[in-house]
Coordinates of C-alpha atoms in Angstrom, one line a residue:
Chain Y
X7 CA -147.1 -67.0 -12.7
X8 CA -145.4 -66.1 -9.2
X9 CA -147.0 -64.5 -6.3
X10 CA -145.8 -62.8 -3.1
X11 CA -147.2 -63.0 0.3
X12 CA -146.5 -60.6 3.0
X13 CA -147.6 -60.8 6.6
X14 CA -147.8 -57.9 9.0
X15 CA -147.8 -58.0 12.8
X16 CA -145.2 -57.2 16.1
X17 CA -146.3 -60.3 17.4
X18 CA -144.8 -62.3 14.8
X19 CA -141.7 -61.0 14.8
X20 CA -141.5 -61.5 19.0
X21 CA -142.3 -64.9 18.1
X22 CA -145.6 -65.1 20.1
X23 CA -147.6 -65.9 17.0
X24 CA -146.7 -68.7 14.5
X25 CA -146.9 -67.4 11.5
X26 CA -149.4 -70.0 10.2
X27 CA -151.9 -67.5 7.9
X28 CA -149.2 -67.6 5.5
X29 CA -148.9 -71.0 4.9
X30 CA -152.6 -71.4 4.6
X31 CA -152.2 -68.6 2.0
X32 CA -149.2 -69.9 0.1
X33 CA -151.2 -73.5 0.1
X34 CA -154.2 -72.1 -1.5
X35 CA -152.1 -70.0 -4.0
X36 CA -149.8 -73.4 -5.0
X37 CA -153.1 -75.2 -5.8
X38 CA -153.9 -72.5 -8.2
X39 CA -151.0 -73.0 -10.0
X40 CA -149.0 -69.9 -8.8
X41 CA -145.5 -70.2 -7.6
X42 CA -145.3 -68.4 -4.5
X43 CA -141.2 -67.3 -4.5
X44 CA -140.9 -65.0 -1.6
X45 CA -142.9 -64.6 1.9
X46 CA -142.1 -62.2 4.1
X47 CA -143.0 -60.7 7.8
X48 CA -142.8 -57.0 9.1
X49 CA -143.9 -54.9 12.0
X50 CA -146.9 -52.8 12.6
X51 CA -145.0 -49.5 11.2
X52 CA -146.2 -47.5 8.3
X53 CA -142.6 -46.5 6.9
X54 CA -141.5 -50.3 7.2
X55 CA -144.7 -51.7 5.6
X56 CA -144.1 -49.0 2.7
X57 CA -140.8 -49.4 2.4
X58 CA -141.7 -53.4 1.8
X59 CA -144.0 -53.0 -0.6
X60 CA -142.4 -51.1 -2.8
X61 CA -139.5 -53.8 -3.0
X62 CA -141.6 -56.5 -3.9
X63 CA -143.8 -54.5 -6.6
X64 CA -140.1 -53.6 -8.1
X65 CA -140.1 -57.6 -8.5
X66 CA -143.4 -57.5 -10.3
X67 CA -145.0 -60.4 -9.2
X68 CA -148.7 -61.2 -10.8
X69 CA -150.3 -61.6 -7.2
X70 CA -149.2 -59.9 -4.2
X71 CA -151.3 -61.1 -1.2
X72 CA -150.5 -58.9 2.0
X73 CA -152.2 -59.9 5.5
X74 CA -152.7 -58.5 8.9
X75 CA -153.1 -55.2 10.7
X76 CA -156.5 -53.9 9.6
X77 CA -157.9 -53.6 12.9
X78 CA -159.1 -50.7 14.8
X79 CA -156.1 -50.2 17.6
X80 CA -153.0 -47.8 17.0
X81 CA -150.7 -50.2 15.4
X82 CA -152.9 -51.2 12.3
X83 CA -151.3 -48.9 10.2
X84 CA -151.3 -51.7 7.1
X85 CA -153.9 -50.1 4.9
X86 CA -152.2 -46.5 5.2
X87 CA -149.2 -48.1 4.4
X88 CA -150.0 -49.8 1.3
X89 CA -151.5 -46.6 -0.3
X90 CA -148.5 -44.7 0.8
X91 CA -146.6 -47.5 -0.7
X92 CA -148.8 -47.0 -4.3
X93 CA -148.9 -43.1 -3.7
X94 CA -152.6 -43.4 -3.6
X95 CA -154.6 -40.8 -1.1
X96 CA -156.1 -42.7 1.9
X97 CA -160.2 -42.0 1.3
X98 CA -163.0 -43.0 3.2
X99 CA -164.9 -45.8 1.6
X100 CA -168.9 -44.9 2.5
X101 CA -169.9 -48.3 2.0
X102 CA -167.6 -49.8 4.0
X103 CA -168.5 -47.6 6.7
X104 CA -172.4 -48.9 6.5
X105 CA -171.3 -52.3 6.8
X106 CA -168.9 -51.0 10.0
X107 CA -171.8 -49.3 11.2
X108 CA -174.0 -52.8 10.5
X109 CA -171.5 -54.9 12.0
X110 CA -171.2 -53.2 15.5
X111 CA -174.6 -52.6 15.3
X112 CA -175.5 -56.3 15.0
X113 CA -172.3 -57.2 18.2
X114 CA -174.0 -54.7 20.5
X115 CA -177.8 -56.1 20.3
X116 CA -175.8 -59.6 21.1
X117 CA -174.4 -57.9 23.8
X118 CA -171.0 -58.1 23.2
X119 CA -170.1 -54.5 23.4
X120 CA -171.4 -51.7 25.5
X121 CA -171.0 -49.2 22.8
X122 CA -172.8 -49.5 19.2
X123 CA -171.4 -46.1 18.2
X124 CA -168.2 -45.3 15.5
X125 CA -165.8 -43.3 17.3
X126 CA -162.3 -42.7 15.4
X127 CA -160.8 -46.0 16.0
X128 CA -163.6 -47.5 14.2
X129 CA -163.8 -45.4 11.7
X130 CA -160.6 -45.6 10.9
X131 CA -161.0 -49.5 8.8
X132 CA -163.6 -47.7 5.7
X133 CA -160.1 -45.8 4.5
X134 CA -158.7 -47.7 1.5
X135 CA -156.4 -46.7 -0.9
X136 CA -158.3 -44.4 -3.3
X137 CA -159.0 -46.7 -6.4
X138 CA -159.5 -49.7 -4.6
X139 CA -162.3 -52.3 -4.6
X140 CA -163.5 -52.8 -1.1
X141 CA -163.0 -57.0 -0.5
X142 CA -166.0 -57.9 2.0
X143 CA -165.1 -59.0 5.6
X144 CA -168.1 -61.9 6.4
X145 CA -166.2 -62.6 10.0
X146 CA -165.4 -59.4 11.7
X147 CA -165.5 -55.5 11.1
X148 CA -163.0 -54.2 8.8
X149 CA -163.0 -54.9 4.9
X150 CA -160.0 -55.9 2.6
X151 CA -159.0 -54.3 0.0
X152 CA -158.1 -55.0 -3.8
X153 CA -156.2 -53.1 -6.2
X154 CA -154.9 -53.5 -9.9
X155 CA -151.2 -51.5 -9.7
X156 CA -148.9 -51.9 -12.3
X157 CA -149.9 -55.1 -13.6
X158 CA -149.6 -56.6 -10.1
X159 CA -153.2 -57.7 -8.3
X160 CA -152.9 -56.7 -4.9
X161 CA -155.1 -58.0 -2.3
X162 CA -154.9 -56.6 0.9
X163 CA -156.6 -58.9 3.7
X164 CA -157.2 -58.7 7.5
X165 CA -154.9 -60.6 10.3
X166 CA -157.4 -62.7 11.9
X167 CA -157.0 -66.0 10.7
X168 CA -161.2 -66.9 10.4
X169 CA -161.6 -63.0 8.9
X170 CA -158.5 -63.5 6.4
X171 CA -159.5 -67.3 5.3
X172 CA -163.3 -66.4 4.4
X173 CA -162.0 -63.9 2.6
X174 CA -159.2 -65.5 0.7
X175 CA -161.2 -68.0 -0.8
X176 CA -164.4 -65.9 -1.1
X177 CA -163.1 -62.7 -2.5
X178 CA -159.6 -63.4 -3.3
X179 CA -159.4 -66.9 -5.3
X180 CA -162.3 -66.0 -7.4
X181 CA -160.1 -63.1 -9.0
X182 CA -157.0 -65.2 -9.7
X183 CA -158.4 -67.8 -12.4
X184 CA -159.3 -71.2 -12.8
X185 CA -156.0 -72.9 -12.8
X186 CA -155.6 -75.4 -10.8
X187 CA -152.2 -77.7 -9.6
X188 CA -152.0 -80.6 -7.9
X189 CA -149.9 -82.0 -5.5
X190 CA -149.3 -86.1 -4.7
X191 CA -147.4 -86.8 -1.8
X192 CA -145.7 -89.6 -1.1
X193 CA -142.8 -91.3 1.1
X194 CA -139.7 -92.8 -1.1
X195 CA -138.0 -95.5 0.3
X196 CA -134.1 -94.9 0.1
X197 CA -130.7 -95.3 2.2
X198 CA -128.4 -93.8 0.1
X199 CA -129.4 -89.7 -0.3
X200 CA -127.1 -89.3 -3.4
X201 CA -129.2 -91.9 -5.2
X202 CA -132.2 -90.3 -5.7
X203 CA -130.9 -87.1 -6.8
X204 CA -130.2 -87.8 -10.5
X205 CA -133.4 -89.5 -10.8
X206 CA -134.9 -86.2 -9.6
X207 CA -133.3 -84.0 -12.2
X208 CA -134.2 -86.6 -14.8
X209 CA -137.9 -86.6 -14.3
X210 CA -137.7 -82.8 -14.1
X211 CA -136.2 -82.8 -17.5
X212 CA -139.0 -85.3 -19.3
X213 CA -142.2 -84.3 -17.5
X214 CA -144.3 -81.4 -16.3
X215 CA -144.2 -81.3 -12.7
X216 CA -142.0 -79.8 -9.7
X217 CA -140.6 -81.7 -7.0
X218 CA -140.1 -81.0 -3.5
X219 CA -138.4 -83.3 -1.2
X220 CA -137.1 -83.5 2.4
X221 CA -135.9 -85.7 4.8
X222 CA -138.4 -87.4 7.1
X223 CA -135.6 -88.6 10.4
X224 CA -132.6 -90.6 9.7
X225 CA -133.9 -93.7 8.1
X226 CA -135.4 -94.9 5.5
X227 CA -137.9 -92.3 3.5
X228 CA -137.3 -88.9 1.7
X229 CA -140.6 -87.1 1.8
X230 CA -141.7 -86.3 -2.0
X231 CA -144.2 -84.1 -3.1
X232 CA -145.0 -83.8 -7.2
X233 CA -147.0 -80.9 -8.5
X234 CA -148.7 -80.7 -11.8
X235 CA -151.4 -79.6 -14.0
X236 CA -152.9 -83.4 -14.2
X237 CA -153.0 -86.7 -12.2
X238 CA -151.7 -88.2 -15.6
X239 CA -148.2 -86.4 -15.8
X240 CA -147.9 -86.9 -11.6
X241 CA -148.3 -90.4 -12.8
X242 CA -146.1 -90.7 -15.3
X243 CA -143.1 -88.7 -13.4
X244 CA -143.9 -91.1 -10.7
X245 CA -143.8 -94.3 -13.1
X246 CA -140.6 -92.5 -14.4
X247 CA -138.9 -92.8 -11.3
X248 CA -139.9 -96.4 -9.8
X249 CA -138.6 -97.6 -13.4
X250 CA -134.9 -96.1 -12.4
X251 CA -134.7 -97.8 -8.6
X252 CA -137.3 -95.8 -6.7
X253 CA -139.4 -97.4 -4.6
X254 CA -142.7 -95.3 -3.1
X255 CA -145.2 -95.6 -0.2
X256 CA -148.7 -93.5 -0.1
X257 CA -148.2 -91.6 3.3
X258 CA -146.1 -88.6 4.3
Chain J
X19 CA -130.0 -53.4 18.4
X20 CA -131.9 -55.1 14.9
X21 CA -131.9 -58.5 14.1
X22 CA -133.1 -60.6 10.6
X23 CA -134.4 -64.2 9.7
X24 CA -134.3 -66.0 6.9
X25 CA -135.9 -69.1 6.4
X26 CA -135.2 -71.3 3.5
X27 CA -137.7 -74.2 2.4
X28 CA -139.8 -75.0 -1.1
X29 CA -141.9 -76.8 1.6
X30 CA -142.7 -73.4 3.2
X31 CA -143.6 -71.8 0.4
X32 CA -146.1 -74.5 -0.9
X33 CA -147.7 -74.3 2.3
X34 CA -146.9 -78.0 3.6
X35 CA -145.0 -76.3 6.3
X36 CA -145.9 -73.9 9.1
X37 CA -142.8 -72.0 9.6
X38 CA -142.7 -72.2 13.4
X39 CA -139.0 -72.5 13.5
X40 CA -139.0 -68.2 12.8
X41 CA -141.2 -67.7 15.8
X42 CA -138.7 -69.9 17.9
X43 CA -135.7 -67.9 16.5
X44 CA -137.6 -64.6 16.9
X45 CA -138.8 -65.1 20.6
X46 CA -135.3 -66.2 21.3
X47 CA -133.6 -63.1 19.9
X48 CA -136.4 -60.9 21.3
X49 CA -135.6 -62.0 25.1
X50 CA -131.8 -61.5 24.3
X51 CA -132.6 -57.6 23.3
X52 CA -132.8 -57.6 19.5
X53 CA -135.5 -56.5 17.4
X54 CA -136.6 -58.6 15.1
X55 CA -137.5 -56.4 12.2
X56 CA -137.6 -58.7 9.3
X57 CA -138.0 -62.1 8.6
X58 CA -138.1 -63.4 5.1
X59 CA -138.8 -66.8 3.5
X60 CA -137.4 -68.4 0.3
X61 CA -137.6 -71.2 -1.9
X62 CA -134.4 -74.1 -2.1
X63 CA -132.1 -72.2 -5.1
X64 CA -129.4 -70.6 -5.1
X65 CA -130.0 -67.7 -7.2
X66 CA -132.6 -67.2 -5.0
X67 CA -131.1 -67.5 -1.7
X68 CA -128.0 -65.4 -3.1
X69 CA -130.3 -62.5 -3.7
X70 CA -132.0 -62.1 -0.5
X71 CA -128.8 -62.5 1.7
X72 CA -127.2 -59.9 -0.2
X73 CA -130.2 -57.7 0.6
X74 CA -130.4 -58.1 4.1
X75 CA -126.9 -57.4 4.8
X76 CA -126.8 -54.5 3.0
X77 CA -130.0 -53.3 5.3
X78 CA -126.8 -53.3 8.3
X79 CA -128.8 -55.9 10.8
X80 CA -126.8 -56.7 13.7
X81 CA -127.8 -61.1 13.6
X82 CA -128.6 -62.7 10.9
X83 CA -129.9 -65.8 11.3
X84 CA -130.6 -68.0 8.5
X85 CA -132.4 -71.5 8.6
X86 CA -133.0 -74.6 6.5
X87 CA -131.6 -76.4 3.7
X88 CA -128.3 -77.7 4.9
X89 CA -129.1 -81.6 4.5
X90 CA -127.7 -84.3 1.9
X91 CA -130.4 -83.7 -0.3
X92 CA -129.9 -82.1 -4.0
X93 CA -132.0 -79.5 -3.1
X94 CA -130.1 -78.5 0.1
X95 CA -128.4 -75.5 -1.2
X96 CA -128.4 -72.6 1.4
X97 CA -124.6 -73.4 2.7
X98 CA -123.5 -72.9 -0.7
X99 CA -125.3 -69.8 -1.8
X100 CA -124.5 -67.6 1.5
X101 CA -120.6 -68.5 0.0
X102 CA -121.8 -67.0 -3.2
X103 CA -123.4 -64.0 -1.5
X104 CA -120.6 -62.8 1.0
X105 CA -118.0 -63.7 -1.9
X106 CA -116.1 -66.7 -0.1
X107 CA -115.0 -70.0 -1.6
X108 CA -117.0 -73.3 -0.6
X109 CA -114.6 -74.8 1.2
X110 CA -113.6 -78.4 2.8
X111 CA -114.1 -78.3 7.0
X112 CA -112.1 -81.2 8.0
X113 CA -113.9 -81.5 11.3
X114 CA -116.9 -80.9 10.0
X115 CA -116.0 -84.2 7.9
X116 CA -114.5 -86.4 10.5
X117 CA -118.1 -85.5 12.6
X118 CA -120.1 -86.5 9.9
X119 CA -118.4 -89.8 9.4
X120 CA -118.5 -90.3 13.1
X121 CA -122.5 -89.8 12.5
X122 CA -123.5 -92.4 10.6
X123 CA -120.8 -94.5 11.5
X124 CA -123.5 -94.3 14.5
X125 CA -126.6 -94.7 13.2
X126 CA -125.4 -97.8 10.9
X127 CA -124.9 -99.3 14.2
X128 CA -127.8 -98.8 15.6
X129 CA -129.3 -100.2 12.8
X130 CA -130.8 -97.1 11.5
X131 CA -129.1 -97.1 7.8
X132 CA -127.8 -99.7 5.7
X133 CA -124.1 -98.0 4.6
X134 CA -122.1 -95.9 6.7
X135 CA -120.2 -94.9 3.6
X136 CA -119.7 -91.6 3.0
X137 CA -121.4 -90.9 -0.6
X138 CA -120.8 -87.4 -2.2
X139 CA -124.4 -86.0 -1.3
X140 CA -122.7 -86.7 2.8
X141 CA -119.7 -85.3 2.0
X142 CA -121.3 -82.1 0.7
X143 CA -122.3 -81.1 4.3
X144 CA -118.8 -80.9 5.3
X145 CA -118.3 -77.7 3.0
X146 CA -118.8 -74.4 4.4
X147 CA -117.5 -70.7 3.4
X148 CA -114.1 -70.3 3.6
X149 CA -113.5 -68.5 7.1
X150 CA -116.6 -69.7 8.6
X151 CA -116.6 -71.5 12.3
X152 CA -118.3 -74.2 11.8
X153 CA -121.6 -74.8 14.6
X154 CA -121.7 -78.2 16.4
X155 CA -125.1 -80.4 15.2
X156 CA -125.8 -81.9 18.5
X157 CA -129.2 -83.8 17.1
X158 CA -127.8 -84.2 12.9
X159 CA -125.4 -84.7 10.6
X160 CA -125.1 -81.4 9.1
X161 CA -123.2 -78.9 11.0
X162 CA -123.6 -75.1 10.8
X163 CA -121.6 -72.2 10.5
X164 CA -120.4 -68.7 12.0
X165 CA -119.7 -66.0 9.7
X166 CA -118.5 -62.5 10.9
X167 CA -119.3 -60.3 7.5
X168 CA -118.9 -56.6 7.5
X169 CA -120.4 -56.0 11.3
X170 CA -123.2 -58.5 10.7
X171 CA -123.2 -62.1 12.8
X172 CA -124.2 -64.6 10.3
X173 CA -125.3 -67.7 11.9
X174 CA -126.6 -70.7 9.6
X175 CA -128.6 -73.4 11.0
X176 CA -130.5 -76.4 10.0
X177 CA -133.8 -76.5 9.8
X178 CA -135.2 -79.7 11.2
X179 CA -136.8 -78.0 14.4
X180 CA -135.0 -80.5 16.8
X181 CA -131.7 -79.7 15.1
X182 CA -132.1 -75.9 14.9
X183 CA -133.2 -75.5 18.1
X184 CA -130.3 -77.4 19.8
X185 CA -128.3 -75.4 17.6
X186 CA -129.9 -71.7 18.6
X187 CA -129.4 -72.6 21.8
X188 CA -126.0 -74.0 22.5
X189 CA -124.1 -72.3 20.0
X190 CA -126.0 -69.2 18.7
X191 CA -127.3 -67.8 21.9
X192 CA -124.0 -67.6 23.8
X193 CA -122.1 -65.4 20.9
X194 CA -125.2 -62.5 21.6
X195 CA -124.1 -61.5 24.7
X196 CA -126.0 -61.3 28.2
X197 CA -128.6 -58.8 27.6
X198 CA -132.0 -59.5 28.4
X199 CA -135.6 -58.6 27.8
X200 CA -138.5 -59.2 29.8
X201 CA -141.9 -59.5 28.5
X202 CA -145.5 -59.4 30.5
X203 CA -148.6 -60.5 28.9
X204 CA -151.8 -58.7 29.9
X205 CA -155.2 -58.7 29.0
X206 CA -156.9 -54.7 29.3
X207 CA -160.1 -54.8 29.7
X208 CA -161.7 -52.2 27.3
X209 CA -164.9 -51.7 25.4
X210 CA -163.8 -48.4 23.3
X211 CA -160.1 -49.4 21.5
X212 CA -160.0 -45.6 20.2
X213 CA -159.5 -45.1 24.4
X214 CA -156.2 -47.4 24.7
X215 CA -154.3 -45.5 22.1
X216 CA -153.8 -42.7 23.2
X217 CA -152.7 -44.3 26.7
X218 CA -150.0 -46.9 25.2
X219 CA -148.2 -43.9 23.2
X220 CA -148.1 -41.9 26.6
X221 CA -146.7 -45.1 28.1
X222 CA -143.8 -45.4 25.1
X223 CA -142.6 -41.9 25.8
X224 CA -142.4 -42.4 29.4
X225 CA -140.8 -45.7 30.4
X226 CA -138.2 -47.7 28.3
X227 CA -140.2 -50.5 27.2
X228 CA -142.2 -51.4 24.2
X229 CA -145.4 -52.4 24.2
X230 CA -147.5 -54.9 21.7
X231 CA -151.4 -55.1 21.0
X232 CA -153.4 -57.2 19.7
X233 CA -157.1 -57.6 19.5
X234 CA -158.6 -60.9 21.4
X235 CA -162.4 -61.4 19.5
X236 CA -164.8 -58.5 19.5
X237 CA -165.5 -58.4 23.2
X238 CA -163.9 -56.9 26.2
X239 CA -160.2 -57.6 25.8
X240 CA -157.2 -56.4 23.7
X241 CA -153.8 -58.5 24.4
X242 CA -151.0 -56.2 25.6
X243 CA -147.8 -57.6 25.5
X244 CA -145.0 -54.9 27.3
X245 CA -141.5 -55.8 26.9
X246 CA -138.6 -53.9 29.1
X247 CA -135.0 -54.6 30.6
X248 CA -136.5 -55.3 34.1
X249 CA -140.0 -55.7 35.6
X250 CA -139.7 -52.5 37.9
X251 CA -139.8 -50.8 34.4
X252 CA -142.2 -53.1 33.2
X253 CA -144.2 -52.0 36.7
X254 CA -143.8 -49.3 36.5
X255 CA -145.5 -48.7 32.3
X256 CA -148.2 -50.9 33.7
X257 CA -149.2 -48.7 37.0
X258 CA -149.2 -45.8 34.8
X259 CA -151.8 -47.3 31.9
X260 CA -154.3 -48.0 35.1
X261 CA -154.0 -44.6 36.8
X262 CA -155.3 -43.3 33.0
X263 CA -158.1 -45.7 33.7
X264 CA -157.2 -48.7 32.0
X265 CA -158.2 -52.4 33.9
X266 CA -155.5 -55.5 33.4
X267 CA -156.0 -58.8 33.8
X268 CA -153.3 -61.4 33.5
X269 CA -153.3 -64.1 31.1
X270 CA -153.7 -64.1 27.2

């Protein structure tokens, strides 16, 4: 099962924002047992965002997750985008325009606004791709959006990292299964690089896990991390390796 | 002027690591002019990286920069597949070999590793594609390379943050020329977003700069980031947005 994430903003490609939402998405999609194979970042630009899409639906992953630009202002052009991208009309979602209603409603009598009305710009978050299941939004105005294309789920989520985590593992995780992996990290003790490699490759052969590893400094340790469907294969890949020279430490 | 990043890491892709070396690289090659329109992340194989490289390049980007996966480790692979990609041989760099010798001829005596031997998986870092310059590694062992392919500058760097950014920054920055953009971070006060719109696109057809928003929580505030070759043009876009009635503040 792989999965593709896609994260939309200018201000991560300027490099004032860390692109962190991605990580937290590709995290969450891991421990589900998804292999998440490509990530990628593009501006706030409807032909760009289309464009994008369109390549990594020709790759047919089974999730694509795609986050950011679903806000109110000029450049949040993701939504338009993505039905462009599926050749979908861009329809106004009625229900999602109650809760828009709701939700300024509800800022203005705590007085964060001045104005409780919908003007365009507000408006403008109920479109959705026609077809597509509204995803709801528990920490701010505009709602996600999920559609079935092609045999790939897509799941269209806001920027925001507080908006686009509720909803990831309220509205998003639910859809994509009970599988679950787990990861054990762990800090193996070697001075010679070239060592551990073939005892890497071997355990990848006999047992059912993945390994990551990378170098933590100069010295000692190469950072490990085994995934699997079960504590009891971790174990054994683990038990695998000390029995051919590796020696591990809990910690990363 | 467009430029690309590719970032290369199962560790990003698994979520263990927030991918701040991208934003580095992009803020970087956004002061020096280029546009960052891309930046793509993917997993330690070669296949893999082979793939991607050859799509960026034929997408004509004027830099390239790639990062990660240039170590001793098995799973270090990048150096190899951008040969594969552009077509080159994987070739011995001599220097590159007598540096990496030199390096942990160093760190063995200061204690740091047990054999200053070279093994194969130290050797490995020595190789580069056949035409490449090879880029000094002021903080590691692995050097980096310089590739001139078809109109694009391919720079490959590692990706331990400490390394890469010594890297960027002595031998990258210095090939791209003098040019310079500015940016000013504002905040603009506004309780009605649909108002700004139509303000910043007046701005963009005016002045040569580009401008960035960004919502800052529900209230008063959007984050307006205007980039330009000098700050009278900067000026300039900014005294225009307040005499169509829009209040800065600074900070962000």
């Amino acid at each position: 099962m792989f999965a593709e994430i896609l994260t939309i903003g200018d201000e991560l490609l300027t490099g004032n924002t860390v692109d962190s939402n991605s990580a937290f998405i590709a995290q969450k999609l891991t421990e589900r047992g998804y292999w998440v194979r490509r990530k990628t970042t593009v501006g706030d630009d409807v032909e760009e965002i289309k464009a994008v899409v369109r390549e990594i639906l020709a790759r047919k992953p089974e999730v694509l997750v795609i986050s950011g630009g679903l806000g109110p202002t000029h450049d949040d052009v993701t939504m338009l985008a993505v039905a462009k991208a599926l050749g979908k009309d861009f329809v106004l979602c009625e229900e999602c325009l109650e809760r828009i209603k709701a939700f300024y409603r509800e800022l203005y009598e705590k007085g964060l606004i001045d104005d409780p009305e919908l003007n365009e710009a507000r408006k403008k978050m109920a479109y959705l791709p026609e077809g597509a299941e509204p995803l709801e939004n528990t920490e701010g105005a505009a709602p996600g959006a999920y559609i079935e294309h092609e045999g790939v789920k897509i799941f269209v989520l806001p920027g925001m990292p507080r908006e686009m985590k509720a909803m990831l593992e309220r509205e998003v995780l639910p859809r994509l299964g009970e599988g679950k992996f787990i990861q054990r990290k762990l800090l193996a003790e070697i001075t010679d690089e070239s060592k551990l490699a073939p005892v890497l490759i071997e355990a990848l052969k006999r047992f059912r896990v993945r390994i990551h590893s990378s170098p933590k400094g100069f010295g000692k340790y190469i950072g490990i991390i085994i995934f699997g469907e079960s504590e009891g294969e971790i174990e054994r890949a683990k038990a695998f390796m000390e029995s051919r020279g590796i020696k591990f430490e809990e910690g990363w």
